[in-house]
Coordinates of C-alpha atoms and ligand atoms in Angstrom, one line a residue:
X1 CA 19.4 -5.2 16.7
X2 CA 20.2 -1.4 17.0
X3 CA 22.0 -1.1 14.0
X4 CA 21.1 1.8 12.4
X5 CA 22.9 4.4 14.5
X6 CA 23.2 8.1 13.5
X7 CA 26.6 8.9 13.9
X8 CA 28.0 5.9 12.3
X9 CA 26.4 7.0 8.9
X10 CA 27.1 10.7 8.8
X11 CA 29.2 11.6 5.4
X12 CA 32.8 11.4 6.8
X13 CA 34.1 14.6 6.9
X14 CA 31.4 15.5 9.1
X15 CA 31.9 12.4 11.3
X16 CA 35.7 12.6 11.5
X17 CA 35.1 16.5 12.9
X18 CA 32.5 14.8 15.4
X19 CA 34.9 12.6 16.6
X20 CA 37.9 15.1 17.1
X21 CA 36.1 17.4 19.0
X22 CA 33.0 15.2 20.2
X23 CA 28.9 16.8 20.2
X24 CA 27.4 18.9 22.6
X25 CA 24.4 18.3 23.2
X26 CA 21.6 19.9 25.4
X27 CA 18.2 18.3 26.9
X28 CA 15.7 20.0 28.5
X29 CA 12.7 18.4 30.5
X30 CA 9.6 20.8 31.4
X31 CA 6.0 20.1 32.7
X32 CA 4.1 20.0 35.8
X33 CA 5.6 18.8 39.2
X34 CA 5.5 15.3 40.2
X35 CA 5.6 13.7 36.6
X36 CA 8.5 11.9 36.3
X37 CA 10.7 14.4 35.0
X38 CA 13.4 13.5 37.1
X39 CA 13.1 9.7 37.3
X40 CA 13.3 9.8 33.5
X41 CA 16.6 11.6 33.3
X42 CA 17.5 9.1 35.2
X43 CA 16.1 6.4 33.9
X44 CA 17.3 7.4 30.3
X45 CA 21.2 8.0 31.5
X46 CA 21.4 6.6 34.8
X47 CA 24.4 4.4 33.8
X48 CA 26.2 7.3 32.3
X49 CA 25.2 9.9 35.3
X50 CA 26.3 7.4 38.2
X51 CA 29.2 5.4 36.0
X52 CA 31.8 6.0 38.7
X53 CA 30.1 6.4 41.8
X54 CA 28.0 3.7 43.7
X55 CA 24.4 3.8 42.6
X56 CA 22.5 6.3 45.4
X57 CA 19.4 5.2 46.5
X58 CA 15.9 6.4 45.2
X59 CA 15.1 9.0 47.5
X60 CA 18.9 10.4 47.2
X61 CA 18.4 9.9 43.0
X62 CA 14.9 12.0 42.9
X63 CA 14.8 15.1 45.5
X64 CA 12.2 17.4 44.6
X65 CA 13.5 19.8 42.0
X66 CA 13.0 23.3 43.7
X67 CA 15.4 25.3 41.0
X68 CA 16.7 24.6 37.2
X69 CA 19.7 22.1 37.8
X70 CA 22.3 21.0 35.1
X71 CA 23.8 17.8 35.2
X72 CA 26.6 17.3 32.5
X73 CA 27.9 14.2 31.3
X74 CA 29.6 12.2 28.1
X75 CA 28.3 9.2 26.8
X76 CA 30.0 7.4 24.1
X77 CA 27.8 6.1 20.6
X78 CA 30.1 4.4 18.1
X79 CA 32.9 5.8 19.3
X80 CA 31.9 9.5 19.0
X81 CA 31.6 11.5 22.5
X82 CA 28.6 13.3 23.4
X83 CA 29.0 16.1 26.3
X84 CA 25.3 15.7 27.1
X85 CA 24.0 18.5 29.0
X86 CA 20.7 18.2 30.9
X87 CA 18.5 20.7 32.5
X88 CA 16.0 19.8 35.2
X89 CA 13.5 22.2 36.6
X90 CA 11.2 22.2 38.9
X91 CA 7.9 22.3 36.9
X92 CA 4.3 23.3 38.3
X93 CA 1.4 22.8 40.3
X94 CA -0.8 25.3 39.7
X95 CA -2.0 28.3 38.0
X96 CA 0.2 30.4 40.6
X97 CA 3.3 29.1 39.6
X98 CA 2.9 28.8 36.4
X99 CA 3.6 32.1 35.0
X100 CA 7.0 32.1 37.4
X101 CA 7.8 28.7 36.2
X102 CA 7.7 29.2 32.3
X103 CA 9.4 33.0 33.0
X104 CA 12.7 30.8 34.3
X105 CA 12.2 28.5 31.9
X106 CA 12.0 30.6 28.7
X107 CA 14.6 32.8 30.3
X108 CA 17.0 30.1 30.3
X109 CA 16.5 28.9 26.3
X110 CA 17.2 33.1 25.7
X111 CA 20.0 33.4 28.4
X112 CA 21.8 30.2 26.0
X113 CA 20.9 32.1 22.8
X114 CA 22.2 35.1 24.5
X115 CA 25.5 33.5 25.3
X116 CA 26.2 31.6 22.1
X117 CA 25.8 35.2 19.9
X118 CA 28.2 37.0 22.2
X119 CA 30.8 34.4 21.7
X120 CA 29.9 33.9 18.0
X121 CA 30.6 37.8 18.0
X122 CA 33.5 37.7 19.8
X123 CA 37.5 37.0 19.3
X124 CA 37.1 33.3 19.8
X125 CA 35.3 32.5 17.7
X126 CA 36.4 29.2 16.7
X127 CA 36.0 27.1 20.5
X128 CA 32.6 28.0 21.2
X129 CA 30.7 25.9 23.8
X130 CA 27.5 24.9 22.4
X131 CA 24.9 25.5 25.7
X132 CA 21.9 26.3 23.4
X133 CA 19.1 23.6 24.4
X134 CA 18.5 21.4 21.8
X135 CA 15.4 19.5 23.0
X136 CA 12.9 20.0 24.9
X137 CA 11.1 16.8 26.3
X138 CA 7.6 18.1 27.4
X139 CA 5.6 16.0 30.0
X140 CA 2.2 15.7 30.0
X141 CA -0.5 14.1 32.8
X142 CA -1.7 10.9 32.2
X143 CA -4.4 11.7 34.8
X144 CA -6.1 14.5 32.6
X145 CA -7.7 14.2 29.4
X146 CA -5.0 16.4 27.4
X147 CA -3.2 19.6 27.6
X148 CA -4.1 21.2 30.1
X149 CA -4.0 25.4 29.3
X150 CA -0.6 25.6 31.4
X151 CA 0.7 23.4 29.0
X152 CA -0.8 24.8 26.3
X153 CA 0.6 28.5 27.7
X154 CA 3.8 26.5 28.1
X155 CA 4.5 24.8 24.8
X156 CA 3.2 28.1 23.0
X157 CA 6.2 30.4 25.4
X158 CA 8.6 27.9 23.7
X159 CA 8.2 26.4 20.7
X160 CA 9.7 29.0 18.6
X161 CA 12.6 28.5 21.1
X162 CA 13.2 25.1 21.3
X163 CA 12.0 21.6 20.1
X164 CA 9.3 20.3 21.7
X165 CA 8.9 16.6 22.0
X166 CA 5.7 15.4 23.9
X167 CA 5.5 12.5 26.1
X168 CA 2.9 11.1 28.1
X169 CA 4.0 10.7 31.3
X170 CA 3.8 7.9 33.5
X171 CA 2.4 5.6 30.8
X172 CA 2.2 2.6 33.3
X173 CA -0.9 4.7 35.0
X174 CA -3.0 3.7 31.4
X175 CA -4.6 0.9 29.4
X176 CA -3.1 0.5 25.8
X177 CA -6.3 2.1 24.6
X178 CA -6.3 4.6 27.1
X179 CA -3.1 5.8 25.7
X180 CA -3.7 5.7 22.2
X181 CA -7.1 8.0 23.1
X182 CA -5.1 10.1 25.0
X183 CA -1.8 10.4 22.6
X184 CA -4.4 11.0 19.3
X185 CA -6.6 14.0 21.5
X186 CA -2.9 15.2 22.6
X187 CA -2.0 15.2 18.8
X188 CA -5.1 17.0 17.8
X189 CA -4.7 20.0 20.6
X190 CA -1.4 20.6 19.2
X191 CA -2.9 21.1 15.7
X192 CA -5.7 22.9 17.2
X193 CA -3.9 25.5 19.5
X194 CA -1.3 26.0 16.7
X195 CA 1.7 24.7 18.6
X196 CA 4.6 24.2 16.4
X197 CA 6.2 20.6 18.0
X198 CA 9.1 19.1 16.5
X199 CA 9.0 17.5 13.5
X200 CA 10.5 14.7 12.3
X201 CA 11.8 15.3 9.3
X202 CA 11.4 13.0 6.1
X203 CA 13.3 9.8 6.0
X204 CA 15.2 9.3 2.6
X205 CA 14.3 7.6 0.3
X206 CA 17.5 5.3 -0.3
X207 CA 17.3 4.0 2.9
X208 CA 16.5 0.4 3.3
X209 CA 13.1 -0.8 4.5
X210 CA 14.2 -2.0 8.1
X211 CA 15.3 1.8 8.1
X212 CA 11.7 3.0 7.1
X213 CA 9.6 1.2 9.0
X214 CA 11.6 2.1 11.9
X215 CA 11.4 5.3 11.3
X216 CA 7.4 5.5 10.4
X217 CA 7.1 3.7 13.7
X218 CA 8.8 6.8 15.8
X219 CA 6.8 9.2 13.7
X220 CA 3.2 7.1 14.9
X221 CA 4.6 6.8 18.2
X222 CA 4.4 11.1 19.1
X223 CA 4.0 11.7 22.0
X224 CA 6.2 8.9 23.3
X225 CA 4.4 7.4 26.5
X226 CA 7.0 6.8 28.7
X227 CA 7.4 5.4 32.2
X228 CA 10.5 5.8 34.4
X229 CA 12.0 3.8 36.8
X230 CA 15.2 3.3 38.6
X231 CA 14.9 0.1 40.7
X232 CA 15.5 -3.3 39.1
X233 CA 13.0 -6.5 39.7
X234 CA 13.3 -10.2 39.6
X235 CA 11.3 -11.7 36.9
X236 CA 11.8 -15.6 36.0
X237 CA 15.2 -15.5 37.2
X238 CA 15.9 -12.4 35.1
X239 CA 16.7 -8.6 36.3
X240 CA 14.1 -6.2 34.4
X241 CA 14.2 -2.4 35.1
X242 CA 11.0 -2.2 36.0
X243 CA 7.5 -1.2 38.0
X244 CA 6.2 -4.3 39.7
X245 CA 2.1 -4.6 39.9
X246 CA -0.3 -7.0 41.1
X247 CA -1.3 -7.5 37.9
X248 CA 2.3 -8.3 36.2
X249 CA 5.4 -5.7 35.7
X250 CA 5.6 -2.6 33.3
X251 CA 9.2 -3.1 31.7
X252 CA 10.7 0.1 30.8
X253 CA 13.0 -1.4 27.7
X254 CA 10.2 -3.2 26.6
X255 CA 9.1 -1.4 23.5
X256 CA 5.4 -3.3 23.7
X257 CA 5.0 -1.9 26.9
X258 CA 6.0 2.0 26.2
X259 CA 7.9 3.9 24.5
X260 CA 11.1 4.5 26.4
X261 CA 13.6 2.8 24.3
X262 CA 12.5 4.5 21.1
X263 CA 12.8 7.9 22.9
X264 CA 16.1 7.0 24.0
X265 CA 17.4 5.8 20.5
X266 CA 15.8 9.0 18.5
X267 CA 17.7 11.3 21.2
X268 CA 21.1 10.0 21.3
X269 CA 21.1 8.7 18.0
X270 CA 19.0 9.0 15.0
X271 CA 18.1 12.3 15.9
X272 CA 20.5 14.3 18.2
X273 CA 21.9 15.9 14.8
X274 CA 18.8 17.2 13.0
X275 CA 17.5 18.3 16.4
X276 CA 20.9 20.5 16.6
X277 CA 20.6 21.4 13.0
X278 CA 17.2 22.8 13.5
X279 CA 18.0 24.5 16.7
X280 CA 21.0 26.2 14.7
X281 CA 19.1 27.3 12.0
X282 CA 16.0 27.7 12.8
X283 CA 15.8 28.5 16.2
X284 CA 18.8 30.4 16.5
X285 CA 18.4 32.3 13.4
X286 CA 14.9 33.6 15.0
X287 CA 16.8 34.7 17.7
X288 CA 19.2 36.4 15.7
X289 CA 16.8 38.4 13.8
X290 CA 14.8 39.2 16.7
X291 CA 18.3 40.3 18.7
X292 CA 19.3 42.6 15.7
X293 CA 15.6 43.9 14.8
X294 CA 15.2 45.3 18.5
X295 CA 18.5 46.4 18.6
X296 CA 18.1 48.4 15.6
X297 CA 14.8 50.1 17.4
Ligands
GDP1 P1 9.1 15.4 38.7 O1 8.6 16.4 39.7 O2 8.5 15.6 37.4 O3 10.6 15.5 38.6 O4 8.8 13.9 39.2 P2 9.7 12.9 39.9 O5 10.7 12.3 39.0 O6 10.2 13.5 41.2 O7 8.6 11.7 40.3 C1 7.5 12.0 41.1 C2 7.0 10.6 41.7 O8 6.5 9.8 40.6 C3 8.0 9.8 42.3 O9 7.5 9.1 43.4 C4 8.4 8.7 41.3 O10 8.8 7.5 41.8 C5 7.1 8.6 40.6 N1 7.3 8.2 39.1 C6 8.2 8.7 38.3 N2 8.1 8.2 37.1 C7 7.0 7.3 37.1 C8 6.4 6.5 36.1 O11 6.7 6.4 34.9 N3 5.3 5.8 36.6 C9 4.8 5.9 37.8 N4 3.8 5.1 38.1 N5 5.4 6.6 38.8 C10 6.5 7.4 38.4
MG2 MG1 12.0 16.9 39.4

């Protein structure tokens, strides 16, 4: 099935420098509290996150998030190592917090920047550790009827920053044509308020059709709706990672049902390099400029 994977086609000099010293790779989530940022994470890596330890239990898995926490861990695609990095925080709840939150949250993207110049600047030159954050997965309520002007305050205090990738949260909450309404007005605020999100970039155009449809799929499919889960239910004799409803079960890796498994495949593979490209040269370089402009003042 999954057969197109990222890594495995990069030209080889590229890949064989990949595999020596392995990617770093860095994931932000942001949005208001209560949204599913953290039962994502660990929906998305929960194998990875908990591989040698016993599996905690829900309410030990998602504590409220009161500060930004970093969880690191390596995942393996096609034999190449990933040192994922991922940075939870706390999100908001209201207008009073939200200036605090995006100030801590804009603060770390710029602290990262911050870091990766000194060291770029400095005698060693040649081992930097990549912290900069390469995504940034923004949640969105499916309880409103689009951004709400946090968000919109949000995304705008970041998206020359970072990437932005939107998801509707909690997905499971909607009707199919609930979340097509939603994801089209969420689409059409982004154009309206100017907000830069991440942009998928062209697919060539030597790549087979299986490869193309694929990828004009994910493109149609922004903002992912998502749902996240961490328990497992019994469904004709099968185990399903799922939520469990009167009305029937909302699988998670069911790509009918959301969009989970097309978030997780554009992340960790198809995508993870362009998103570092574009944080490296576009994000980075505005940084850069802005570092040396002021410090020319
Ligand atoms: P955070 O504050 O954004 O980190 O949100 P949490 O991950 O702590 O989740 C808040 C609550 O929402 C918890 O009770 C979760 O079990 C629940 N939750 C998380 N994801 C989903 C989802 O996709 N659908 C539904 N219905 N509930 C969810
Ligand atoms: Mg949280």
């Amino acid at each position: 099935e999954d057969e197109y994977i990222g890594f495995a086609t990069l030209p080889d000099q590229v890949h064989r420098k990949a595999v020596r010293r392995g990617f770093d790779f860095t994931l932000m989530v942001v949005g208001e509290s209560g949204l599913g940022k953290s039962t994502l994470i660990n929906s998305l890596f929960l194998t990875e996150l908990y591989k040698d330890r016993k599996i905690p239990s829900v309410e030990e898995l998602v504590h409220r998030t009161v500060a930004i926490e970093k969880k690191q861990l390596e995942i393996e695609e096609k034999g190449v190592r990933v040192k994922l990095t991922i940075v939870d925080t706390p999100g908001f709840n209201d207008a009073v917090n939200a200036e605090e939150s995006w100030k801590s949250v804009v603060d770390y993207v710029d602290q990262q920047f911050q870091q990766y110049y000194q060291d770029e600047t400095g005698l060693n030159r040649r081992n930097i550790v990549d912290n900069r954050v390469h995504c940034c997965l923004y949640f969105i309520s499916p309880y409103g009827h689009g951004l709400k002007p946090a968000d919109i305050t949000m995304m705008k205090k970041l998206h020359h920053k970072v990437n932005i990738v939107p998801l509707i949260a909690k997905a499971d909450m909607l009707t199919k044509v609930e979340v097509k309404r939603l994801k089209q007005r969420v689409i059409d605020e982004i154009d309206n308020n100017d907000i830069h999100i991440y942009e998928f970039p062209d697919c060539d155009s030597d790549e087979d059709d299986d490869f193309k449809q694929q990828d004009k799929e994910l493109k149609a499919a922004v903002p992912f709706a998502v749902v996240g889960c961490n328990t497992v239910v019994e469904a004709g004799g099968k185990k399903i990672r799922g939520r469990a409803y009167p009305w029937g079960i909302v699988e998670i890796d069911n790509p009918n049902h959301c969009d989970f498994v097309r978030l997780r495949q554009m992340l960790i593979s198809t995508h993870m390099q362009d998103l570092k490209d574009v944080t490296a040269d576009v994000h980075y370089e505005n940084f850069r400029a802005q570092h040396i402009f002021e410090s020319m003042a």
